[in-house]
């Protein structure tokens, strides 16, 4: 999951991917045959809220938030990654240039001072 802290100092969920483990496996690594798909809008408000709360909790600006959903639909925060994968394939899949948003945030903060 990706989140950025806006100039308003409020976390904002900007998109991400679902990763589904291959049958009989609990790992969601592409090397184990997992399936990756884009989270489509409108975003699940529970996922967006959990991701935003996680970013707020660490007082971060940008992070990859890993959230798991069990078979009953319950969500679990797995980890918050301040260094996360944002390669070309990921950015093309979600349709968002994460690093452009980071630069926009940096420029906005410089202009505020």
Tab-separated table of N, CA, C and O in Angstrom:
chain	number	residue	atom	x	y	z
A	1	UNK	N	0.833	-1.139	0.000
A	1	UNK	CA	0.000	0.000	0.000
A	1	UNK	C	0.898	1.228	0.000
A	1	UNK	O	1.926	1.222	0.643
A	2	UNK	N	0.436	2.392	-0.624
A	2	UNK	CA	1.207	3.605	-0.572
A	2	UNK	C	0.425	4.707	0.072
A	2	UNK	O	-0.763	4.824	-0.153
A	3	UNK	N	1.125	5.479	0.887
A	3	UNK	CA	0.506	6.636	1.514
A	3	UNK	C	1.487	7.784	1.444
A	3	UNK	O	2.686	7.580	1.485
A	4	UNK	N	1.005	8.983	1.348
A	4	UNK	CA	1.880	10.150	1.432
A	4	UNK	C	1.265	11.119	2.420
A	4	UNK	O	0.050	11.200	2.548
A	5	UNK	N	2.112	11.826	3.121
A	5	UNK	CA	1.634	12.845	4.051
A	5	UNK	C	1.489	14.123	3.238
A	5	UNK	O	2.429	14.600	2.630
A	6	UNK	N	0.311	14.647	3.204
A	6	UNK	CA	0.025	15.847	2.412
A	6	UNK	C	0.608	17.085	3.083
A	6	UNK	O	1.009	17.051	4.230
A	7	UNK	N	0.600	18.162	2.363
A	7	UNK	CA	1.058	19.433	2.901
A	7	UNK	C	0.202	19.816	4.109
A	7	UNK	O	0.645	20.527	5.000
A	8	UNK	N	-0.998	19.314	4.173
A	8	UNK	CA	-1.890	19.607	5.297
A	8	UNK	C	-1.511	18.827	6.546
A	8	UNK	O	-2.169	18.949	7.564
A	9	UNK	N	-0.462	18.026	6.464
A	9	UNK	CA	-0.017	17.164	7.566
A	9	UNK	C	-1.035	16.084	7.903
A	9	UNK	O	-1.094	15.620	9.029
A	10	UNK	N	-1.815	15.690	6.933
A	10	UNK	CA	-2.750	14.576	7.084
A	10	UNK	C	-2.334	13.483	6.120
A	10	UNK	O	-2.040	13.757	4.958
A	11	UNK	N	-2.311	12.261	6.594
A	11	UNK	CA	-1.973	11.133	5.733
A	11	UNK	C	-3.048	10.959	4.669
A	11	UNK	O	-4.223	11.226	4.907
A	12	UNK	N	-2.637	10.520	3.487
A	12	UNK	CA	-3.578	10.302	2.393
A	12	UNK	C	-3.217	9.013	1.660
A	12	UNK	O	-2.099	8.868	1.185
A	13	UNK	N	-4.155	8.094	1.586
A	13	UNK	CA	-3.970	6.850	0.844
A	13	UNK	C	-4.026	7.179	-0.641
A	13	UNK	O	-4.969	7.834	-1.094
A	14	UNK	N	-3.004	6.768	-1.404
A	14	UNK	CA	-2.975	7.119	-2.828
A	14	UNK	C	-3.093	5.918	-3.755
A	14	UNK	O	-3.171	6.088	-4.962
A	15	UNK	N	-3.126	4.708	-3.235
A	15	UNK	CA	-3.282	3.546	-4.080
A	15	UNK	C	-2.319	2.445	-3.690
A	15	UNK	O	-1.472	2.609	-2.824
A	16	UNK	N	-2.464	1.325	-4.344
A	16	UNK	CA	-1.598	0.200	-4.035
A	16	UNK	C	-1.999	-1.033	-4.803
A	16	UNK	O	-2.741	-0.959	-5.791
A	17	UNK	N	-1.501	-2.156	-4.351
A	17	UNK	CA	-1.782	-3.423	-5.015
A	17	UNK	C	-2.236	-4.459	-3.997
A	17	UNK	O	-1.917	-4.380	-2.819
A	18	UNK	N	-2.996	-5.413	-4.514
A	18	UNK	CA	-3.325	-6.614	-3.746
A	18	UNK	C	-2.325	-7.677	-4.158
A	18	UNK	O	-1.956	-7.769	-5.339
A	19	UNK	N	-1.880	-8.454	-3.207
A	19	UNK	CA	-1.011	-9.591	-3.503
A	19	UNK	C	-1.668	-10.817	-2.893
A	19	UNK	O	-1.949	-10.843	-1.703
A	20	UNK	N	-1.934	-11.799	-3.721
A	20	UNK	CA	-2.604	-13.019	-3.279
A	20	UNK	C	-1.641	-14.181	-3.422
A	20	UNK	O	-1.068	-14.398	-4.503
A	21	UNK	N	-1.462	-14.925	-2.342
A	21	UNK	CA	-0.539	-16.062	-2.347
A	21	UNK	C	-1.033	-17.143	-3.291
A	21	UNK	O	-2.242	-17.325	-3.490
A	22	UNK	N	-0.071	-17.857	-3.869
A	22	UNK	CA	-0.409	-18.999	-4.714
A	22	UNK	C	-1.108	-20.054	-3.853
A	22	UNK	O	-0.921	-20.109	-2.632
A	23	UNK	N	-1.911	-20.887	-4.472
A	23	UNK	CA	-2.648	-21.922	-3.758
A	23	UNK	C	-1.705	-22.770	-2.907
A	23	UNK	O	-0.663	-23.223	-3.376
A	24	UNK	N	-2.067	-22.949	-1.645
A	24	UNK	CA	-1.269	-23.770	-0.748
A	24	UNK	C	-0.076	-23.056	-0.138
A	24	UNK	O	0.738	-23.674	0.538
A	25	UNK	N	0.042	-21.744	-0.367
A	25	UNK	CA	1.182	-20.995	0.154
A	25	UNK	C	0.656	-19.778	0.912
A	25	UNK	O	-0.405	-19.258	0.613
A	26	UNK	N	1.405	-19.346	1.887
A	26	UNK	CA	1.025	-18.133	2.611
A	26	UNK	C	1.907	-16.948	2.228
A	26	UNK	O	1.587	-15.815	2.538
A	27	UNK	N	3.015	-17.188	1.546
A	27	UNK	CA	3.896	-16.109	1.113
A	27	UNK	C	3.323	-15.420	-0.116
A	27	UNK	O	2.715	-16.063	-0.968
A	28	UNK	N	3.525	-14.119	-0.213
A	28	UNK	CA	3.025	-13.375	-1.372
A	28	UNK	C	4.183	-12.798	-2.176
A	28	UNK	O	4.135	-11.663	-2.625
A	29	UNK	N	5.212	-13.581	-2.366
A	29	UNK	CA	6.351	-13.161	-3.174
A	29	UNK	C	6.124	-13.589	-4.614
A	29	UNK	O	5.633	-14.689	-4.868
A	30	UNK	N	6.488	-12.715	-5.544
A	30	UNK	CA	6.294	-13.078	-6.949
A	30	UNK	C	7.072	-14.328	-7.304
A	30	UNK	O	6.664	-15.076	-8.184
A	31	UNK	N	8.173	-14.596	-6.610
A	31	UNK	CA	8.972	-15.790	-6.897
A	31	UNK	C	8.247	-17.076	-6.505
A	31	UNK	O	8.610	-18.153	-6.956
A	32	UNK	N	7.194	-16.973	-5.668
A	32	UNK	CA	6.446	-18.161	-5.265
A	32	UNK	C	5.131	-18.288	-6.030
A	32	UNK	O	4.310	-19.133	-5.720
A	33	UNK	N	4.936	-17.428	-7.026
A	33	UNK	CA	3.762	-17.534	-7.880
A	33	UNK	C	2.560	-16.750	-7.415
A	33	UNK	O	1.423	-17.052	-7.793
A	34	UNK	N	2.780	-15.717	-6.607
A	34	UNK	CA	1.628	-14.945	-6.157
A	34	UNK	C	1.024	-14.145	-7.303
A	34	UNK	O	1.610	-14.003	-8.362
A	35	UNK	N	-0.172	-13.645	-7.071
A	35	UNK	CA	-0.887	-12.848	-8.059
A	35	UNK	C	-0.925	-11.408	-7.557
A	35	UNK	O	-1.302	-11.151	-6.414
A	36	UNK	N	-0.521	-10.473	-8.415
A	36	UNK	CA	-0.529	-9.055	-8.059
A	36	UNK	C	-1.583	-8.361	-8.903
A	36	UNK	O	-1.618	-8.532	-10.118
A	37	UNK	N	-2.445	-7.585	-8.252
A	37	UNK	CA	-3.457	-6.815	-8.978
A	37	UNK	C	-3.577	-5.441	-8.330
A	37	UNK	O	-3.287	-5.264	-7.146
A	38	UNK	N	-4.009	-4.490	-9.108
A	38	UNK	CA	-4.123	-3.104	-8.653
A	38	UNK	C	-5.372	-2.920	-7.806
A	38	UNK	O	-6.419	-3.498	-8.092
A	39	UNK	N	-5.254	-2.131	-6.747
A	39	UNK	CA	-6.429	-1.731	-5.980
A	39	UNK	C	-7.149	-0.671	-6.803
A	39	UNK	O	-6.576	0.355	-7.139
A	40	UNK	N	-8.376	-0.946	-7.147
A	40	UNK	CA	-9.152	-0.043	-7.991
A	40	UNK	C	-9.944	0.949	-7.146
A	40	UNK	O	-10.354	0.644	-6.032
A	41	UNK	N	-10.157	2.124	-7.696
A	41	UNK	CA	-11.040	3.097	-7.051
A	41	UNK	C	-12.477	2.689	-7.302
A	41	UNK	O	-12.761	2.118	-8.344
A	42	UNK	N	-13.393	2.934	-6.437
A	42	UNK	CA	-13.172	3.585	-5.148
A	42	UNK	C	-12.455	2.618	-4.210
A	42	UNK	O	-12.750	1.423	-4.178
A	43	UNK	N	-11.483	3.153	-3.461
A	43	UNK	CA	-10.694	2.343	-2.551
A	43	UNK	C	-11.543	1.870	-1.383
A	43	UNK	O	-12.442	2.578	-0.933
A	44	UNK	N	-11.237	0.676	-0.909
A	44	UNK	CA	-11.902	0.144	0.276
A	44	UNK	C	-11.611	1.118	1.424
A	44	UNK	O	-10.454	1.315	1.803
A	45	UNK	N	-12.629	1.758	1.979
A	45	UNK	CA	-12.386	2.771	3.016
A	45	UNK	C	-11.706	2.208	4.259
A	45	UNK	O	-10.964	2.917	4.931
A	46	UNK	N	-11.904	0.929	4.556
A	46	UNK	CA	-11.254	0.332	5.726
A	46	UNK	C	-9.753	0.195	5.493
A	46	UNK	O	-8.956	0.448	6.397
A	47	UNK	N	-9.359	-0.187	4.276
A	47	UNK	CA	-7.937	-0.297	3.952
A	47	UNK	C	-7.304	1.087	3.955
A	47	UNK	O	-6.239	1.299	4.541
A	48	UNK	N	-7.952	2.044	3.306
A	48	UNK	CA	-7.410	3.407	3.247
A	48	UNK	C	-7.258	3.979	4.651
A	48	UNK	O	-6.219	4.565	4.985
A	49	UNK	N	-8.256	3.797	5.488
A	49	UNK	CA	-8.215	4.336	6.850
A	49	UNK	C	-7.086	3.686	7.657
A	49	UNK	O	-6.339	4.372	8.368
A	50	UNK	N	-6.944	2.375	7.562
A	50	UNK	CA	-5.891	1.689	8.307
A	50	UNK	C	-4.508	2.158	7.848
A	50	UNK	O	-3.620	2.401	8.666
A	51	UNK	N	-4.333	2.307	6.540
A	51	UNK	CA	-3.049	2.775	6.013
A	51	UNK	C	-2.755	4.191	6.492
A	51	UNK	O	-1.633	4.495	6.910
A	52	UNK	N	-3.743	5.041	6.452
A	52	UNK	CA	-3.562	6.424	6.898
A	52	UNK	C	-3.247	6.480	8.394
A	52	UNK	O	-2.366	7.229	8.829
A	53	UNK	N	-3.925	5.669	9.195
A	53	UNK	CA	-3.649	5.625	10.632
A	53	UNK	C	-2.226	5.146	10.902
A	53	UNK	O	-1.562	5.664	11.805
A	54	UNK	N	-1.771	4.162	10.139
A	54	UNK	CA	-0.413	3.640	10.323
A	54	UNK	C	0.618	4.728	10.030
A	54	UNK	O	1.595	4.893	10.769
A	55	UNK	N	0.410	5.484	8.951
A	55	UNK	CA	1.342	6.557	8.614
A	55	UNK	C	1.302	7.661	9.669
A	55	UNK	O	2.349	8.179	10.072
A	56	UNK	N	0.115	7.985	10.144
A	56	UNK	CA	-0.014	8.979	11.208
A	56	UNK	C	0.730	8.516	12.463
A	56	UNK	O	1.385	9.316	13.130
A	57	UNK	N	0.626	7.232	12.787
A	57	UNK	CA	1.234	6.704	14.006
A	57	UNK	C	2.749	6.849	14.010
A	57	UNK	O	3.341	7.089	15.061
A	58	UNK	N	3.373	6.716	12.836
A	58	UNK	CA	4.836	6.853	12.797
A	58	UNK	C	5.266	8.275	12.465
A	58	UNK	O	6.447	8.558	12.364
A	59	UNK	N	4.276	9.150	12.279
A	59	UNK	CA	4.538	10.544	11.903
A	59	UNK	C	5.430	10.608	10.664
A	59	UNK	O	6.333	11.439	10.563
A	60	UNK	N	5.139	9.723	9.712
A	60	UNK	CA	5.920	9.651	8.482
A	60	UNK	C	5.340	10.503	7.376
A	60	UNK	O	4.229	11.023	7.481
A	61	UNK	N	6.131	10.644	6.328
A	61	UNK	CA	5.687	11.387	5.154
A	61	UNK	C	5.238	10.454	4.036
A	61	UNK	O	4.257	10.709	3.371
A	62	UNK	N	5.989	9.396	3.820
A	62	UNK	CA	5.699	8.453	2.745
A	62	UNK	C	6.051	7.063	3.253
A	62	UNK	O	7.090	6.877	3.878
A	63	UNK	N	5.194	6.086	2.984
A	63	UNK	CA	5.492	4.717	3.404
A	63	UNK	C	4.674	3.738	2.592
A	63	UNK	O	3.629	4.084	2.038
A	64	UNK	N	5.165	2.536	2.526
A	64	UNK	CA	4.421	1.408	1.980
A	64	UNK	C	3.819	0.684	3.172
A	64	UNK	O	4.533	0.291	4.095
A	65	UNK	N	2.530	0.542	3.191
A	65	UNK	CA	1.836	-0.059	4.325
A	65	UNK	C	1.356	-1.445	3.912
A	65	UNK	O	0.604	-1.573	2.947
A	66	UNK	N	1.807	-2.471	4.618
A	66	UNK	CA	1.372	-3.840	4.323
A	66	UNK	C	0.219	-4.210	5.243
A	66	UNK	O	0.356	-4.180	6.466
A	67	UNK	N	-0.904	-4.543	4.618
A	67	UNK	CA	-2.111	-4.926	5.342
A	67	UNK	C	-2.558	-6.278	4.801
A	67	UNK	O	-2.566	-6.492	3.594
A	68	UNK	N	-2.933	-7.174	5.685
A	68	UNK	CA	-3.426	-8.490	5.273
A	68	UNK	C	-4.910	-8.595	5.594
A	68	UNK	O	-5.402	-7.974	6.534
A	69	UNK	N	-5.592	-9.392	4.772
A	69	UNK	CA	-7.020	-9.664	5.008
A	69	UNK	C	-7.154	-11.181	5.129
A	69	UNK	O	-6.685	-11.921	4.273
A	70	UNK	N	-7.806	-11.636	6.207
A	70	UNK	CA	-7.982	-13.077	6.365
A	70	UNK	C	-9.237	-13.540	5.610
A	70	UNK	O	-9.950	-12.725	5.005
A	71	UNK	N	-9.496	-14.807	5.652
A	71	UNK	CA	-10.628	-15.371	4.910
A	71	UNK	C	-11.978	-14.851	5.397
A	71	UNK	O	-12.948	-14.865	4.653
A	72	UNK	N	-12.030	-14.371	6.634
A	72	UNK	CA	-13.275	-13.811	7.166
A	72	UNK	C	-13.405	-12.323	6.837
A	72	UNK	O	-14.423	-11.709	7.144
A	73	UNK	N	-12.372	-11.731	6.233
A	73	UNK	CA	-12.428	-10.332	5.840
A	73	UNK	C	-11.812	-9.359	6.833
A	73	UNK	O	-11.821	-8.160	6.602
A	74	UNK	N	-11.287	-9.873	7.957
A	74	UNK	CA	-10.648	-8.996	8.940
A	74	UNK	C	-9.314	-8.490	8.407
A	74	UNK	O	-8.570	-9.234	7.760
A	75	UNK	N	-9.011	-7.219	8.692
A	75	UNK	CA	-7.764	-6.605	8.256
A	75	UNK	C	-6.761	-6.582	9.392
A	75	UNK	O	-7.130	-6.364	10.551
A	76	UNK	N	-5.474	-6.780	9.030
A	76	UNK	CA	-4.387	-6.764	9.994
A	76	UNK	C	-3.246	-5.925	9.442
A	76	UNK	O	-2.823	-6.128	8.303
A	77	UNK	N	-2.732	-5.014	10.259
A	77	UNK	CA	-1.553	-4.255	9.876
A	77	UNK	C	-0.345	-5.168	10.049
A	77	UNK	O	-0.102	-5.680	11.139
A	78	UNK	N	0.407	-5.370	8.980
A	78	UNK	CA	1.576	-6.245	9.017
A	78	UNK	C	2.841	-5.440	9.291
A	78	UNK	O	3.601	-5.755	10.194
A	79	UNK	N	3.070	-4.415	8.491
A	79	UNK	CA	4.255	-3.583	8.692
A	79	UNK	C	4.126	-2.270	7.944
A	79	UNK	O	3.312	-2.129	7.044
A	80	UNK	N	4.972	-1.323	8.351
A	80	UNK	CA	5.069	-0.024	7.706
A	80	UNK	C	6.491	0.082	7.175
A	80	UNK	O	7.449	-0.027	7.932
A	81	UNK	N	6.618	0.261	5.871
A	81	UNK	CA	7.929	0.292	5.227
A	81	UNK	C	8.261	1.703	4.762
A	81	UNK	O	7.595	2.238	3.881
A	82	UNK	N	9.300	2.297	5.359
A	82	UNK	CA	9.708	3.620	4.898
A	82	UNK	C	10.554	3.511	3.633
A	82	UNK	O	10.742	4.483	2.923
A	83	UNK	N	11.052	2.319	3.354
A	83	UNK	CA	11.739	2.026	2.099
A	83	UNK	C	10.952	0.901	1.449
A	83	UNK	O	10.897	-0.206	1.971
A	84	UNK	N	10.293	1.184	0.343
A	84	UNK	CA	9.390	0.212	-0.250
A	84	UNK	C	9.548	0.200	-1.773
A	84	UNK	O	10.068	1.141	-2.360
A	85	UNK	N	9.082	-0.867	-2.402
A	85	UNK	CA	9.238	-1.034	-3.846
A	85	UNK	C	8.343	-0.053	-4.598
A	85	UNK	O	7.135	-0.016	-4.394
A	86	UNK	N	8.961	0.743	-5.449
A	86	UNK	CA	8.209	1.679	-6.283
A	86	UNK	C	8.734	1.646	-7.705
A	86	UNK	O	8.788	2.662	-8.378
A	87	UNK	N	9.123	0.460	-8.153
A	87	UNK	CA	9.672	0.319	-9.496
A	87	UNK	C	8.664	0.645	-10.577
A	87	UNK	O	7.476	0.867	-10.331
A	88	UNK	N	9.152	0.660	-11.798
A	88	UNK	CA	8.349	1.035	-12.957
A	88	UNK	C	7.078	0.184	-13.079
A	88	UNK	O	5.997	0.709	-13.333
A	89	UNK	N	7.212	-1.105	-12.869
A	89	UNK	CA	6.049	-2.000	-12.995
A	89	UNK	C	4.977	-1.622	-11.977
A	89	UNK	O	3.792	-1.519	-12.299
A	90	UNK	N	5.383	-1.365	-10.730
A	90	UNK	CA	4.439	-0.979	-9.680
A	90	UNK	C	3.764	0.338	-10.029
A	90	UNK	O	2.546	0.464	-9.958
A	91	UNK	N	4.564	1.320	-10.434
A	91	UNK	CA	3.997	2.631	-10.733
A	91	UNK	C	3.073	2.575	-11.943
A	91	UNK	O	2.048	3.248	-11.979
A	92	UNK	N	3.414	1.768	-12.943
A	92	UNK	CA	2.521	1.616	-14.099
A	92	UNK	C	1.228	0.929	-13.692
A	92	UNK	O	0.157	1.280	-14.172
A	93	UNK	N	1.333	-0.067	-12.801
A	93	UNK	CA	0.138	-0.805	-12.386
A	93	UNK	C	-0.835	0.104	-11.633
A	93	UNK	O	-2.032	0.099	-11.896
A	94	UNK	N	-0.328	0.911	-10.696
A	94	UNK	CA	-1.237	1.754	-9.913
A	94	UNK	C	-1.525	3.082	-10.607
A	94	UNK	O	-2.439	3.793	-10.222
A	95	UNK	N	-0.741	3.411	-11.628
A	95	UNK	CA	-0.982	4.633	-12.382
A	95	UNK	C	-0.593	5.899	-11.649
A	95	UNK	O	-1.143	6.968	-11.915
A	96	UNK	N	0.331	5.765	-10.693
A	96	UNK	CA	0.747	6.917	-9.894
A	96	UNK	C	2.267	6.965	-9.859
A	96	UNK	O	2.912	5.964	-9.551
A	97	UNK	N	2.827	8.142	-10.152
A	97	UNK	CA	4.267	8.332	-10.019
A	97	UNK	C	4.527	8.780	-8.577
A	97	UNK	O	4.407	9.961	-8.250
A	98	UNK	N	4.859	7.805	-7.740
A	98	UNK	CA	5.049	8.075	-6.319
A	98	UNK	C	6.129	9.126	-6.100
A	98	UNK	O	5.969	10.040	-5.290
A	99	UNK	N	7.220	9.027	-6.829
A	99	UNK	CA	8.342	9.936	-6.595
A	99	UNK	C	8.057	11.356	-7.070
A	99	UNK	O	8.591	12.311	-6.530
A	100	UNK	N	7.178	11.514	-8.046
A	100	UNK	CA	6.755	12.873	-8.410
A	100	UNK	C	5.968	13.487	-7.258
A	100	UNK	O	6.155	14.652	-6.915
A	101	UNK	N	5.109	12.690	-6.630
A	101	UNK	CA	4.352	13.185	-5.476
A	101	UNK	C	5.277	13.548	-4.318
A	101	UNK	O	5.052	14.542	-3.622
A	102	UNK	N	6.327	12.750	-4.119
A	102	UNK	CA	7.292	13.056	-3.060
A	102	UNK	C	7.982	14.386	-3.357
A	102	UNK	O	8.149	15.221	-2.464
A	103	UNK	N	8.381	14.592	-4.613
A	103	UNK	CA	9.034	15.853	-4.977
A	103	UNK	C	8.066	17.025	-4.834
A	103	UNK	O	8.454	18.099	-4.359
A	104	UNK	N	6.809	16.839	-5.228
A	104	UNK	CA	5.798	17.889	-5.050
A	104	UNK	C	5.643	18.244	-3.568
A	104	UNK	O	5.537	19.418	-3.207
A	105	UNK	N	5.639	17.239	-2.710
A	105	UNK	CA	5.527	17.457	-1.274
A	105	UNK	C	6.734	18.241	-0.759
A	105	UNK	O	6.578	19.205	-0.006
A	106	UNK	N	7.934	17.835	-1.195
A	106	UNK	CA	9.151	18.525	-0.757
A	106	UNK	C	9.136	19.988	-1.201
A	106	UNK	O	9.445	20.893	-0.412
A	107	UNK	N	8.747	20.223	-2.443
A	107	UNK	CA	8.694	21.596	-2.951
A	107	UNK	C	7.660	22.424	-2.198
A	107	UNK	O	7.901	23.594	-1.869
A	108	UNK	N	6.517	21.849	-1.907
A	108	UNK	CA	5.466	22.570	-1.169
A	108	UNK	C	5.960	22.948	0.221
A	108	UNK	O	5.707	24.050	0.698
A	109	UNK	N	6.689	22.057	0.855
A	109	UNK	CA	7.184	22.347	2.196
A	109	UNK	C	8.261	23.422	2.169
A	109	UNK	O	8.309	24.252	3.063
A	110	UNK	N	9.118	23.402	1.147
A	110	UNK	CA	10.144	24.443	1.030
A	110	UNK	C	9.476	25.789	0.831
A	110	UNK	O	9.862	26.787	1.445
A	111	UNK	N	8.428	25.829	0.011
A	111	UNK	CA	7.735	27.086	-0.262
A	111	UNK	C	6.942	27.595	0.929
A	111	UNK	O	6.608	28.774	0.995
A	112	UNK	N	6.625	26.705	1.880
A	112	UNK	CA	5.893	27.124	3.078
A	112	UNK	C	6.802	27.869	4.065
A	112	UNK	O	6.321	28.622	4.890
A	113	UNK	N	8.102	27.627	3.955
A	113	UNK	CA	9.039	28.244	4.928
A	113	UNK	C	9.611	29.527	4.454
A	113	UNK	O	9.679	30.040	3.528
